[in-house]
Amino acid sequence: MKLSLLPVATLLAAALAAPSALAQKKYDPGASDKEIKIGNINPYSGPASAYGTIGKVIGAYFKKINDEGGINGRKINFISVDDGYSPPKTVEMARKLVEQDEVLVLFQPLGTPPNSAIHKYMNAKKVPQLFVATGATKWNDPMNFPWTMGWQPNYQTEGMIYAQHILKTRPNAKIGILYQNDDYGKDYVKGFKDGLGAKASMIVKEVSYEVADPTVDSQIVQLQSAGADTLFNVTTPKFAAQAIRKAYDIGWNPLHYLNQVSASVGSVLTPAGLDKSVGLISTQYFKDPTDKAWANDAAMKEWTAFMKKYYPEGNLTDAFNVYGYMVSQTLVQVLKQAGDNLTRENVMKQAASLKNFELPMFLPGIRINTSATDFAPIEQEQLIRFDGKEWVRFGEILGK
Amino acid sequence: MNQRTLTVVAVLLLLACALPFLVSNYRTFQFTLVLVYAIALLGLNILTGYNGQISLGHGAFYAIGAYTAAILMDRFGVPYWATLPVAGAVCLAVGFLFGLPALRLEGLYLALATFALGVSMPQLLKYHHFEKWTGGVQGIVITKPDPPFGLPLNPDQWLYYFTLAVMVLMFVLAWNLLRGRVGRAMVAIRDHHIAAEAMGINTAMVKSLTFGVSAFYTGVAGALGAIAIQFVAPDSFNIFLSIVFLVGIAIGGLASIPGAIYGALFIQFVPNIADEISKAAPWAVFGIFMIGFVYVMPLGVNGAIRMLLARLGRKAQNNRSTAGVTRPTINSPEEV
């Protein structure tokens, strides 16, 4: 009898001792001593399925973290679902993750329309909509939407960086702007004008085009005849290629700033003509896996090793796979900082207190900074210039 | 409708009413979408199942209904319930007008014309001259309605009951329409339009009107869908939606009213099941489900259920006749 009572007594003692230990731990739905549930929505099917690889690489990275013992001893339970880039499906999936799976945070939902569809819902439910995968500026609005945060440099930030460079290097420039007439294009132009500030009069002409337009040829001619010697080109890939080619063909040779959306060598510069693209300026913020300059870089080697072990079917030249890797590392940092206080409120608080946080795959000098009033994590980029073969980085890190 | 059918409908309706108290809010929301899709599918079924006109563009009418509701609520502060008749009326007019020229097109050619409508709709919605109202690519966010009169329901439950009530009304209207003169005229045109014309049916008028009524149903469904989702954007209404509707009526059962509900259950839940089975190829799994359904139930779910009931009935009669009761047994499948 004595013997069998011993374990009971031990249990009792443990139970009595437990509250003091538990007192420091705070959990919201989705977090426990054993695991942290992270929800994710990605377009694995449908028109935007090229982005699907981001969800897969995030899953692979969390598997690596779990293999290494998890975060503060807790394993990540990553629940990723498909919305096919269709906003109604996004709403349904967000509700599934929040109400049925009860995730702690919704991490990296992708695309501006899908995120717009759940913006209000997530904030009403007070569940973090963390590090959304879109470049729109509206995710940086902590006053009205304290549960939503972006991650990548937003369009306004990038526009501002080009303006900074122009002010510094060509104070007498005559600027022409070509932009797509929608929220994306206007976002860029707003950042650019904010960057110029009082010197916005440097802009001699602004022309826009519609997505449905067949070409932007006439717009390029208009900008040339307005006497512009500097072109800020805010176009999506097809139109970017047309603009580069047309400017070259009519013998117009402005200093040409091309938004990062269309900075792909394969899908924009090659169709436009590599010889016609020499001298283009754009931006970058992380190490491009196709850039030979990084071949012997320690961070690049680590990423390649990770890819080979955890995501062997992934494409080693696809920048999205670097993107997913970096954004997962950011979340891991936030969760580490949150410690044993895994409430949704604390996760947002920690995400809003990243100070000079550097990722190995960032370009040297780029840092993440957030605060209670600044929900735009990456606000720095470096300029790159096309030399006829590849993009070459130059100058210092610009931005905030 | 005989006594037995009436009882079955009453029991099903009671079950539908009890549902929000048995499942979570998230499931209630999903079932609300099922009801919405059921209305849309009934609309398409009136056109395709009963009248024999194939439409690959009903997603466009769904979009028009959704945008009408969203714009009225967002820009003009119209209450949500009042947007439904307007959305329906707009779609009725658009559908009727589209039906007039489309009438000259038969079968595949009509399918192509409607396909063009479905494909172009997202682009039209992005058109910048409409941006003032449509919100362009950003779409429109709308607020979820609260239950009125202080009813002890949450917004999800209220919206479910509201949608259920609209659906029941729409189904009763369709049932009335289809079993009467107009319904018979529609079927006659489908089966043999020359004979129908010879019998004095104004085929052109009936076909255009059918198109209009069908669009009316789909438009009301679109408005309800927008209210449930609380968001409309051009990307919500791509051509895939139209094709999924067509899949829904084929799976549920062509030319059958309950078939719309089975089809709605299929298009709401099977993609989610497919996604859980395979992340790599969810639509391939969906395709396998679809082929499976069509193979096992060539007349749709509704047809399969009818056949099953008929077979059970026959068995029961056979049993009775072997027990000594003399009754004629039905053997020819045409009779069931």
XYZ file of C-alpha atoms in Angstrom:
736
model
C 0.000 0.000 0.000
C 2.758 2.352 0.931
C 4.505 1.650 -2.322
C 1.526 2.341 -4.537
C 0.822 5.637 -2.791
C 4.231 7.014 -3.549
C 3.599 7.907 -7.206
C 0.315 9.540 -6.247
C 2.073 11.684 -3.712
C 4.678 12.651 -6.250
C 1.976 13.611 -8.723
C 0.208 15.663 -6.100
C 3.409 17.442 -5.249
C 4.032 18.107 -8.914
C 0.523 19.421 -9.371
C 0.966 21.779 -6.462
C 4.283 22.981 -7.778
C 2.991 23.428 -11.317
C 0.970 26.649 -10.970
C 4.037 28.655 -10.105
C 5.759 27.378 -13.233
C 2.652 27.883 -15.376
C 2.228 31.427 -14.194
C 4.930 32.625 -16.545
C 3.489 30.852 -19.557
C 0.633 32.468 -21.411
C -1.122 30.905 -24.324
C -3.748 31.847 -26.855
C -5.448 29.237 -29.056
C -2.862 27.510 -31.229
C -0.035 27.553 -28.708
C 0.822 25.056 -25.971
C 3.830 23.551 -24.198
C 4.322 21.207 -27.117
C 3.488 23.074 -30.292
C 2.708 26.318 -32.088
C 0.088 26.181 -34.823
C 0.857 28.413 -37.790
C -1.708 28.838 -40.562
C -0.867 29.751 -44.140
C -2.808 30.346 -47.358
C -1.067 29.990 -50.696
C -2.163 29.620 -54.324
C -1.059 26.054 -55.038
C -3.487 25.971 -57.953
C -4.928 28.580 -60.312
C -3.489 31.564 -62.186
C -0.882 32.447 -59.548
C 0.323 28.914 -58.823
C 3.929 29.926 -59.646
C 3.915 31.390 -56.119
C 2.979 28.000 -54.672
C 6.636 27.220 -54.156
C 6.758 29.852 -51.392
C 4.351 27.816 -49.257
C 6.373 24.685 -49.882
C 9.704 26.236 -48.972
C 8.194 27.667 -45.766
C 6.944 24.192 -44.830
C 10.409 22.780 -45.551
C 12.074 25.416 -43.373
C 9.760 24.727 -40.430
C 10.549 21.032 -40.782
C 14.220 21.927 -40.426
C 13.432 23.983 -37.308
C 11.458 21.064 -35.838
C 14.294 18.643 -36.590
C 16.582 20.957 -34.660
C 14.283 20.903 -31.621
C 11.699 23.555 -32.451
C 11.348 27.050 -31.016
C 11.942 27.250 -27.246
C 11.164 23.533 -27.157
C 7.891 23.820 -29.106
C 7.369 22.201 -32.481
C 5.795 24.171 -35.305
C 2.613 22.672 -36.681
C 2.389 24.306 -40.114
C -1.054 24.132 -41.729
C -0.950 25.420 -45.286
C -4.049 25.513 -47.512
C -4.788 26.395 -51.121
C -7.013 29.302 -52.160
C -6.231 29.287 -55.892
C -5.774 33.106 -55.660
C -9.565 33.430 -55.424
C -10.673 35.908 -52.719
C -13.894 34.058 -51.713
C -11.834 30.912 -51.194
C -9.345 32.931 -49.145
C -12.149 34.032 -46.825
C -13.333 30.462 -46.420
C -9.813 29.175 -45.773
C -8.974 31.961 -43.313
C -12.124 31.083 -41.371
C -11.181 27.416 -41.399
C -7.705 28.155 -40.064
C -8.903 30.593 -37.401
C -12.138 28.971 -36.249
C -11.603 25.278 -36.869
C -7.861 24.644 -36.739
C -7.414 27.500 -34.250
C -4.014 28.666 -35.412
C -2.037 31.171 -33.377
C -1.210 33.329 -36.391
C -2.022 33.438 -40.090
C 1.378 33.747 -41.715
C 2.182 34.900 -45.272
C -1.203 34.803 -47.022
C -0.342 35.720 -50.602
C -1.642 38.362 -53.014
C -3.253 41.770 -52.675
C -6.878 40.797 -53.512
C -6.866 37.687 -51.249
C -5.417 39.684 -48.354
C -7.875 42.544 -48.905
C -10.701 40.022 -48.627
C -9.669 38.927 -45.115
C -8.217 42.231 -43.856
C -11.317 43.230 -41.907
C -12.067 39.723 -40.687
C -8.599 39.080 -39.263
C -8.602 42.407 -37.445
C -12.111 41.836 -36.075
C -11.022 38.413 -34.819
C -7.750 39.865 -33.494
C -5.668 37.131 -35.092
C -2.311 38.223 -36.542
C -2.263 38.443 -40.364
C 1.477 38.445 -40.276
C 4.054 39.247 -42.979
C 1.595 39.207 -45.887
C 3.126 38.449 -49.278
C 2.218 41.584 -51.229
C 3.955 44.850 -52.015
C 0.985 47.151 -51.462
C 1.547 49.929 -48.961
C -1.817 49.593 -47.230
C -0.591 46.787 -44.945
C 1.433 49.377 -43.043
C -1.494 50.883 -41.142
C -1.068 50.028 -37.433
C -3.595 52.666 -36.374
C -6.555 51.108 -38.186
C -5.343 47.547 -38.714
C -3.127 46.622 -35.752
C -3.268 42.891 -36.584
C -1.889 43.103 -40.134
C 1.744 43.545 -41.149
C 3.609 43.375 -44.467
C 7.165 42.219 -44.943
C 8.799 42.931 -48.301
C 9.745 46.503 -49.317
C 6.499 48.074 -50.447
C 5.975 49.963 -53.692
C 6.129 53.384 -52.048
C 9.416 52.554 -50.355
C 10.915 51.558 -53.675
C 9.597 54.677 -55.427
C 11.148 56.777 -52.670
C 14.514 55.087 -53.144
C 14.643 56.042 -56.837
C 13.727 59.616 -55.908
C 16.561 59.707 -53.363
C 19.020 58.576 -55.993
C 17.868 61.147 -58.529
C 18.057 63.982 -55.986
C 21.578 62.938 -55.079
C 23.000 62.336 -58.545
C 20.973 64.440 -60.993
C 19.482 67.444 -59.219
C 18.556 69.035 -62.565
C 16.891 66.006 -64.097
C 13.733 66.323 -66.176
C 11.693 63.322 -65.165
C 9.092 61.479 -67.188
C 6.885 58.865 -65.515
C 5.147 55.944 -67.179
C 2.809 54.005 -64.884
C 0.085 51.403 -64.931
C -3.228 53.042 -64.111
C -4.187 51.042 -61.026
C -3.394 50.860 -57.332
C -0.026 49.277 -57.966
C 1.105 52.007 -60.343
C -0.279 54.841 -58.221
C 1.398 53.421 -55.115
C 4.805 53.664 -56.810
C 4.187 57.180 -58.104
C 3.069 58.364 -54.672
C 6.258 57.040 -53.036
C 8.336 58.611 -55.785
C 6.725 62.043 -55.393
C 6.976 61.860 -51.604
C 10.664 61.133 -52.082
C 11.151 64.151 -54.321
C 9.261 66.302 -51.833
C 9.604 69.989 -52.682
C 11.427 69.111 -55.880
C 8.422 67.369 -57.451
C 8.512 70.054 -60.137
C 11.349 68.031 -61.687
C 8.632 65.846 -63.172
C 7.933 67.196 -66.648
C 5.395 64.620 -67.783
C 3.333 61.746 -66.370
C 1.556 59.276 -68.632
C -0.358 56.153 -67.771
C -1.618 53.089 -69.605
C -4.311 50.467 -69.029
C -3.616 46.774 -68.582
C -5.878 46.204 -71.596
C -3.799 48.476 -73.881
C -1.956 46.638 -76.660
C 1.251 48.704 -76.394
C 2.804 51.681 -74.612
C 4.552 52.977 -77.758
C 2.642 56.257 -77.939
C 3.247 56.930 -74.242
C 7.007 56.570 -74.755
C 6.892 59.001 -77.687
C 4.930 61.502 -75.570
C 7.518 61.336 -72.800
C 10.382 61.848 -75.217
C 8.755 64.864 -76.861
C 8.140 66.396 -73.423
C 11.912 66.657 -73.138
C 12.410 64.167 -70.310
C 15.967 62.935 -69.769
C 15.099 60.567 -66.925
C 12.424 57.866 -67.088
C 10.694 56.253 -64.134
C 9.144 53.098 -65.578
C 6.346 51.598 -63.453
C 5.113 48.786 -65.662
C 4.417 45.064 -65.465
C 6.685 42.690 -67.449
C 5.013 42.780 -70.879
C 4.809 46.585 -70.983
C 8.264 46.998 -69.475
C 9.767 45.041 -72.363
C 7.810 47.170 -74.870
C 8.913 50.421 -73.227
C 12.604 49.460 -73.190
C 12.494 48.440 -76.829
C 10.512 51.447 -78.044
C 12.741 53.975 -76.258
C 15.782 52.376 -77.868
C 14.196 52.207 -81.313
C 13.286 55.913 -81.405
C 16.784 56.835 -80.289
C 15.696 58.172 -76.905
C 18.303 57.444 -74.283
C 17.091 58.620 -70.853
C 18.412 57.412 -67.530
C 15.941 54.593 -67.135
C 14.665 53.479 -63.707
C 12.738 50.211 -63.953
C 10.555 49.016 -61.067
C 11.609 45.781 -59.432
C 8.341 44.099 -60.465
C 9.820 43.845 -63.967
C 13.508 43.397 -63.194
C 13.588 39.807 -64.444
C 16.316 39.174 -67.007
C 14.516 36.133 -68.401
C 11.009 37.484 -68.841
C 11.626 41.201 -69.489
C 15.144 42.116 -70.557
C 15.701 39.177 -72.891
C 12.495 39.807 -74.887
C 13.285 43.542 -74.969
C 16.839 42.818 -76.163
C 19.785 42.582 -73.775
C 21.782 45.168 -75.761
C 18.846 47.584 -75.517
C 18.659 47.099 -71.752
C 22.189 48.242 -70.900
C 22.178 50.954 -68.242
C 18.752 50.181 -66.726
C 18.543 50.805 -62.984
C 16.450 48.819 -60.522
C 16.654 47.597 -56.915
C 17.400 44.469 -54.933
C 17.330 43.572 -51.261
C 18.414 39.951 -51.071
C 21.079 37.780 -52.619
C 20.012 36.562 -56.022
C 20.707 32.809 -56.299
C 21.700 33.218 -59.960
C 24.271 35.927 -59.195
C 27.728 34.361 -59.447
C 29.158 36.927 -57.029
C 27.524 34.944 -54.204
C 28.707 31.510 -55.332
C 31.101 31.180 -52.397
C 29.047 33.135 -49.896
C 28.469 31.267 -46.613
C 24.766 32.213 -46.429
C 24.190 31.137 -50.020
C 25.897 27.808 -49.335
C 23.751 27.289 -46.262
C 20.599 28.033 -48.249
C 21.652 25.635 -51.014
C 22.366 22.907 -48.455
C 18.970 23.507 -46.849
C 17.241 23.305 -50.226
C 19.002 20.065 -51.145
C 18.120 18.410 -47.845
C 14.594 19.657 -47.150
C 13.187 20.724 -50.510
C 15.126 18.759 -53.133
C 12.434 19.210 -55.812
C 12.635 23.011 -55.420
C 14.257 25.149 -58.110
C 17.665 26.494 -57.041
C 17.446 29.466 -59.393
C 13.999 30.581 -58.237
C 14.156 33.752 -56.125
C 10.809 32.818 -54.512
C 12.610 29.996 -52.720
C 14.986 32.519 -51.151
C 12.042 34.745 -50.298
C 10.142 31.982 -48.472
C 13.293 31.002 -46.584
C 13.920 34.552 -45.362
C 10.347 35.277 -44.348
C 10.222 32.026 -42.327
C 13.414 33.043 -40.557
C 11.773 36.321 -39.634
C 8.780 34.539 -38.108
C 11.064 32.179 -36.176
C 12.850 35.226 -34.747
C 9.520 36.768 -33.685
C 8.415 33.542 -31.993
C 11.777 33.196 -30.228
C 11.415 36.735 -28.915
C 7.895 35.950 -27.722
C 9.335 33.274 -25.427
C 6.710 31.608 -23.243
C 4.197 34.410 -23.706
C 2.557 33.001 -26.812
C -0.509 35.184 -27.022
C -1.578 36.733 -30.295
C -1.087 40.148 -28.773
C 2.482 39.399 -27.782
C 3.282 37.937 -31.212
C 2.189 41.232 -32.816
C 4.110 43.161 -30.177
C 7.291 41.199 -30.896
C 6.805 41.518 -34.665
C 6.594 45.278 -34.094
C 9.817 45.347 -32.085
C 12.394 43.972 -34.487
C 15.486 46.142 -34.182
C 18.281 46.068 -36.751
C 17.458 42.458 -37.495
C 19.667 41.097 -40.256
C 19.104 37.944 -42.276
C 22.032 36.052 -43.810
C 20.465 36.168 -47.274
C 19.893 39.934 -47.196
C 22.329 42.121 -49.107
C 24.968 43.321 -46.628
C 23.687 46.334 -44.731
C 19.946 45.727 -45.142
C 18.084 45.435 -41.851
C 14.554 44.939 -40.604
C 13.228 47.601 -38.280
C 9.696 47.798 -36.947
C 7.947 49.699 -34.189
C 4.453 50.227 -32.838
C 3.931 52.883 -35.507
C 5.983 51.285 -38.297
C 4.555 48.054 -39.702
C 6.790 48.019 -42.801
C 9.647 45.625 -41.949
C 11.983 46.041 -44.931
C 12.474 49.634 -46.025
C 15.952 49.475 -47.517
C 17.249 48.381 -50.881
C 20.335 48.661 -52.995
C 20.399 49.931 -56.569
C 21.447 47.639 -59.390
C 22.475 48.449 -62.949
C 22.238 46.144 -65.955
C 25.560 45.698 -67.774
C 24.244 43.779 -70.777
C 24.599 40.385 -69.107
C 23.466 40.675 -65.541
C 22.492 43.100 -62.803
C 25.421 44.682 -60.935
C 24.935 46.248 -57.520
C 26.285 49.737 -56.970
C 26.199 52.554 -54.437
C 25.139 52.415 -50.834
C 22.013 51.013 -49.195
C 19.133 53.440 -49.720
C 15.856 53.842 -47.894
C 14.929 54.405 -44.283
C -46.379 17.019 -54.918
C -47.758 14.041 -53.073
C -48.011 13.453 -49.356
C -44.742 11.549 -49.062
C -42.632 14.105 -50.919
C -44.149 16.845 -48.814
C -43.172 15.015 -45.621
C -39.620 14.480 -46.863
C -39.290 18.171 -47.764
C -40.655 19.203 -44.356
C -38.200 16.930 -42.524
C -35.270 18.184 -44.593
C -36.285 21.765 -43.936
C -36.436 21.115 -40.191
C -32.963 19.562 -40.344
C -31.706 22.579 -42.293
C -33.130 24.862 -39.604
C -31.458 22.915 -36.807
C -28.085 22.849 -38.554
C -26.540 26.117 -37.270
C -27.034 24.929 -33.682
C -25.325 21.612 -34.359
C -22.160 22.776 -36.133
C -19.514 25.481 -35.698
C -19.790 28.989 -37.135
C -17.248 28.140 -39.777
C -19.348 25.173 -40.949
C -22.483 27.327 -40.845
C -20.699 29.761 -43.142
C -19.811 26.914 -45.502
C -23.417 25.724 -45.567
C -24.533 29.284 -46.285
C -22.330 29.119 -49.369
C -23.932 25.791 -50.285
C -27.355 27.468 -50.214
C -26.020 30.338 -52.321
C -24.566 27.951 -54.888
C -27.795 25.963 -54.903
C -29.703 29.057 -56.048
C -27.113 29.771 -58.748
C -27.158 26.158 -59.917
C -30.944 26.149 -60.055
C -30.717 29.204 -62.305
C -28.290 27.488 -64.640
C -30.327 24.294 -64.530
C -33.434 26.139 -65.695
C -31.456 27.243 -68.737
C -29.389 24.166 -69.474
C -31.349 21.316 -67.926
C -34.855 22.390 -68.835
C -34.316 24.542 -71.893
C -31.257 22.848 -73.398
C -29.176 26.011 -73.817
C -25.594 25.598 -72.655
C -24.018 28.540 -70.851
C -20.329 28.721 -70.018
C -20.701 32.254 -68.718
C -23.006 32.157 -65.733
C -20.147 33.273 -63.505
C -20.601 36.660 -65.201
C -24.203 36.971 -63.988
C -23.097 35.850 -60.543
C -20.504 38.648 -60.670
C -23.051 41.245 -61.815
C -25.349 40.268 -58.950
C -22.486 40.406 -56.454
C -21.265 43.791 -57.659
C -24.783 45.246 -57.761
C -25.258 44.295 -54.114
C -21.794 45.489 -53.089
C -22.054 48.842 -54.869
C -25.553 49.504 -53.520
C -24.427 48.725 -49.967
C -21.062 50.467 -50.192
C -21.902 53.610 -52.181
C -25.576 54.163 -51.534
C -26.053 52.674 -48.065
C -28.870 50.387 -49.195
C -29.684 47.660 -46.619
C -28.461 44.203 -47.629
C -31.890 42.605 -48.025
C -33.029 45.333 -50.417
C -30.102 44.662 -52.751
C -31.337 41.181 -53.684
C -34.331 42.179 -55.830
C -32.261 44.902 -57.511
C -29.420 42.474 -58.248
C -31.962 40.004 -59.612
C -33.667 42.635 -61.753
C -30.386 43.903 -63.205
C -29.404 40.350 -64.114
C -32.853 39.623 -65.533
C -32.491 42.614 -67.869
C -28.894 41.823 -68.822
C -29.716 38.144 -69.286
C -32.759 38.898 -71.433
C -30.815 41.348 -73.611
C -27.918 38.936 -73.944
C -30.397 36.188 -74.743
C -31.908 38.091 -77.707
C -28.916 37.979 -80.071
C -27.608 34.783 -78.526
C -30.814 33.090 -79.650
C -29.551 32.891 -83.159
C -26.797 30.697 -81.853
C -27.421 27.053 -81.190
C -25.657 24.561 -78.956
C -21.906 24.918 -79.159
C -22.027 28.417 -80.632
C -24.133 29.699 -77.775
C -21.681 28.037 -75.390
C -18.864 29.980 -77.077
C -20.712 33.295 -76.884
C -21.415 32.843 -73.190
C -17.842 31.696 -72.679
C -16.690 35.045 -74.086
C -18.943 36.817 -71.584
C -17.490 34.796 -68.699
C -13.899 35.346 -69.775
C -14.252 39.087 -70.255
C -16.133 39.802 -67.013
C -13.083 40.133 -64.688
C -11.483 42.545 -67.155
C -14.632 44.608 -67.490
C -14.770 44.877 -63.707
C -11.204 46.205 -63.676
C -12.004 48.817 -66.349
C -10.884 52.150 -64.966
C -13.948 54.179 -65.987
C -16.010 51.946 -63.696
C -13.426 52.183 -60.929
C -15.393 54.842 -59.067
C -18.027 52.226 -58.301
C -16.237 48.891 -58.611
C -13.089 49.808 -56.712
C -10.924 48.388 -59.528
C -8.646 45.469 -58.690
C -8.953 46.242 -54.986
C -12.639 45.361 -55.005
C -15.160 46.401 -52.366
C -15.294 45.378 -48.730
C -18.796 45.193 -47.248
C -19.996 44.841 -43.685
C -21.648 41.700 -42.422
C -25.299 42.220 -41.463
C -26.269 41.803 -37.804
C -29.380 39.840 -36.860
C -32.418 42.148 -36.645
C -35.002 42.512 -33.833
C -32.426 41.455 -31.228
C -32.662 37.802 -32.245
C -30.338 35.621 -30.148
C -28.242 34.594 -33.170
C -24.730 35.431 -34.268
C -24.213 37.051 -37.690
C -23.200 33.740 -39.299
C -26.339 31.989 -38.090
C -28.559 34.885 -39.097
C -27.086 35.009 -42.569
C -27.644 31.270 -42.903
C -31.350 31.574 -42.035
C -31.735 34.589 -44.272
C -30.149 32.704 -47.187
C -32.203 29.612 -46.411
C -35.423 31.639 -46.531
C -34.455 33.202 -49.864
C -33.499 29.803 -51.225
C -36.800 28.199 -50.213
C -38.695 31.074 -51.822
C -36.651 30.803 -55.018
C -37.116 27.028 -55.161
C -40.866 27.252 -54.689
C -41.048 29.881 -57.439
C -38.978 27.695 -59.763
C -41.115 24.657 -58.974
C -44.244 26.608 -59.807
C -42.768 27.933 -63.012
C -41.384 24.643 -64.253
C -44.394 22.402 -63.671
C -46.750 24.802 -65.453
C -47.274 25.883 -69.046
C -44.017 27.822 -69.269
C -42.011 24.893 -67.941
C -43.559 22.524 -70.447
C -42.820 25.002 -73.238
C -39.155 25.152 -72.140
C -38.835 21.368 -72.149
C -40.628 21.115 -75.499
C -38.135 23.540 -77.046
C -35.268 21.529 -75.597
C -36.585 18.236 -76.919
C -37.700 19.353 -80.367
C -37.843 23.024 -81.120
C -39.514 22.660 -84.535
C -42.324 20.600 -83.058
C -42.591 23.126 -80.239
C -42.909 25.964 -82.703
C -45.493 24.022 -84.707
C -47.531 23.738 -81.536
C -47.659 27.515 -81.275
C -44.891 28.210 -78.798
C -43.081 31.495 -79.403
C -39.660 29.860 -79.148
C -37.675 33.072 -79.515
C -39.539 34.716 -76.655
C -39.464 31.695 -74.386
C -35.748 31.181 -74.936
C -34.904 34.833 -74.209
C -37.103 34.831 -71.129
C -35.546 31.610 -69.922
C -32.159 33.215 -70.277
C -33.403 36.187 -68.286
C -34.943 34.088 -65.503
C -31.841 31.966 -65.300
C -29.665 35.081 -64.979
C -32.102 36.425 -62.351
C -31.527 33.369 -60.155
C -27.789 33.486 -60.580
C -27.754 37.229 -59.876
C -29.644 36.829 -56.600
C -27.196 34.086 -55.655
C -24.296 36.412 -56.500
C -25.701 39.125 -54.232
C -26.137 36.655 -51.368
C -22.633 35.324 -51.986
C -21.161 38.822 -51.795
C -22.955 39.476 -48.494
C -21.702 36.174 -47.050
C -18.098 36.656 -48.222
C -18.166 40.399 -47.370
C -15.887 41.157 -50.293
C -16.020 41.365 -54.074
C -13.063 41.658 -56.452
C -12.615 40.872 -60.142
C -10.420 37.889 -59.293
C -13.353 36.276 -57.485
C -15.274 35.777 -60.710
C -12.951 34.202 -63.238
C -14.065 31.782 -65.934
C -13.455 28.882 -63.612
C -16.529 29.844 -61.604
C -18.750 29.420 -64.666
C -17.272 26.009 -65.372
C -17.696 24.903 -61.780
C -21.385 25.845 -62.033
C -21.743 23.638 -65.086
C -20.005 20.813 -63.234
C -22.432 21.357 -60.354
C -25.585 20.886 -62.427
C -24.156 17.884 -64.280
C -23.188 16.180 -61.006
C -26.425 17.136 -59.234
C -28.662 16.072 -62.078
C -29.803 17.961 -65.163
C -33.411 19.124 -65.243
C -34.073 18.462 -61.584
C -34.770 20.916 -58.793
C -33.213 18.994 -55.866
C -30.216 18.304 -58.110
C -29.139 21.921 -57.541
C -28.616 21.189 -53.837
C -26.575 18.031 -54.453
C -24.501 19.896 -57.020
C -23.943 22.771 -54.578
C -22.741 20.349 -51.884
C -20.349 18.861 -54.423
C -18.798 22.118 -55.633
C -18.487 23.453 -52.083
C -16.950 20.458 -50.344
C -15.185 18.284 -52.913
C -12.445 20.855 -53.750
C -11.627 21.063 -50.022
C -11.436 17.278 -49.757
C -9.253 17.191 -52.869
C -6.944 19.799 -51.340
C -6.568 17.681 -48.226
C -5.731 14.599 -50.265
C -3.078 16.251 -52.422
C -1.463 19.680 -52.223
C 0.488 19.031 -55.388
C -2.456 18.374 -57.686
C -5.767 19.234 -56.007
C -7.581 19.678 -59.310
C -6.425 16.300 -60.570
C -8.036 14.732 -57.491
C -11.128 16.846 -58.115
C -11.182 15.496 -61.668
C -11.036 11.910 -60.402
C -13.985 12.593 -58.092
C -15.875 14.100 -60.994
C -15.238 11.176 -63.321
C -16.171 8.810 -60.505
C -19.491 10.560 -59.924
C -20.367 10.717 -63.602
C -19.446 7.073 -64.084
C -21.367 5.752 -61.082
C -24.315 8.124 -61.450
C -24.743 8.995 -65.125
C -28.020 10.802 -64.391
C -26.522 12.866 -61.586
C -26.994 12.389 -57.868
C -30.690 13.147 -58.147
C -31.155 10.532 -60.866
C -29.256 7.964 -58.807
C -31.394 8.613 -55.725
C -34.578 8.262 -57.752
C -33.412 5.001 -59.252
C -32.464 3.708 -55.826
C -35.848 4.641 -54.382
C -37.626 3.040 -57.323
C -35.642 -0.150 -56.924
C -36.381 -0.278 -53.198
C -40.063 0.320 -53.904
C -40.114 -2.483 -56.431
C -38.441 -4.841 -53.993
C -40.993 -4.031 -51.350
C -43.776 -4.721 -53.824
C -42.177 -7.973 -54.924
C -41.992 -9.051 -51.306
C -45.621 -8.234 -50.820
C -46.670 -10.095 -53.943
C -44.766 -13.203 -52.883
C -46.567 -12.946 -49.572
C -49.778 -13.532 -51.436
C -51.002 -9.980 -52.129
C -51.821 -9.703 -55.814
C -50.480 -6.509 -57.238
C -49.065 -5.675 -60.630
C -45.274 -5.403 -60.509
C -43.547 -2.694 -62.395
C -40.665 -3.913 -64.444
C -40.087 -1.470 -67.200
C -37.590 1.230 -66.188
C -39.556 3.819 -68.184
C -42.273 3.770 -65.610
C -40.025 4.821 -62.750
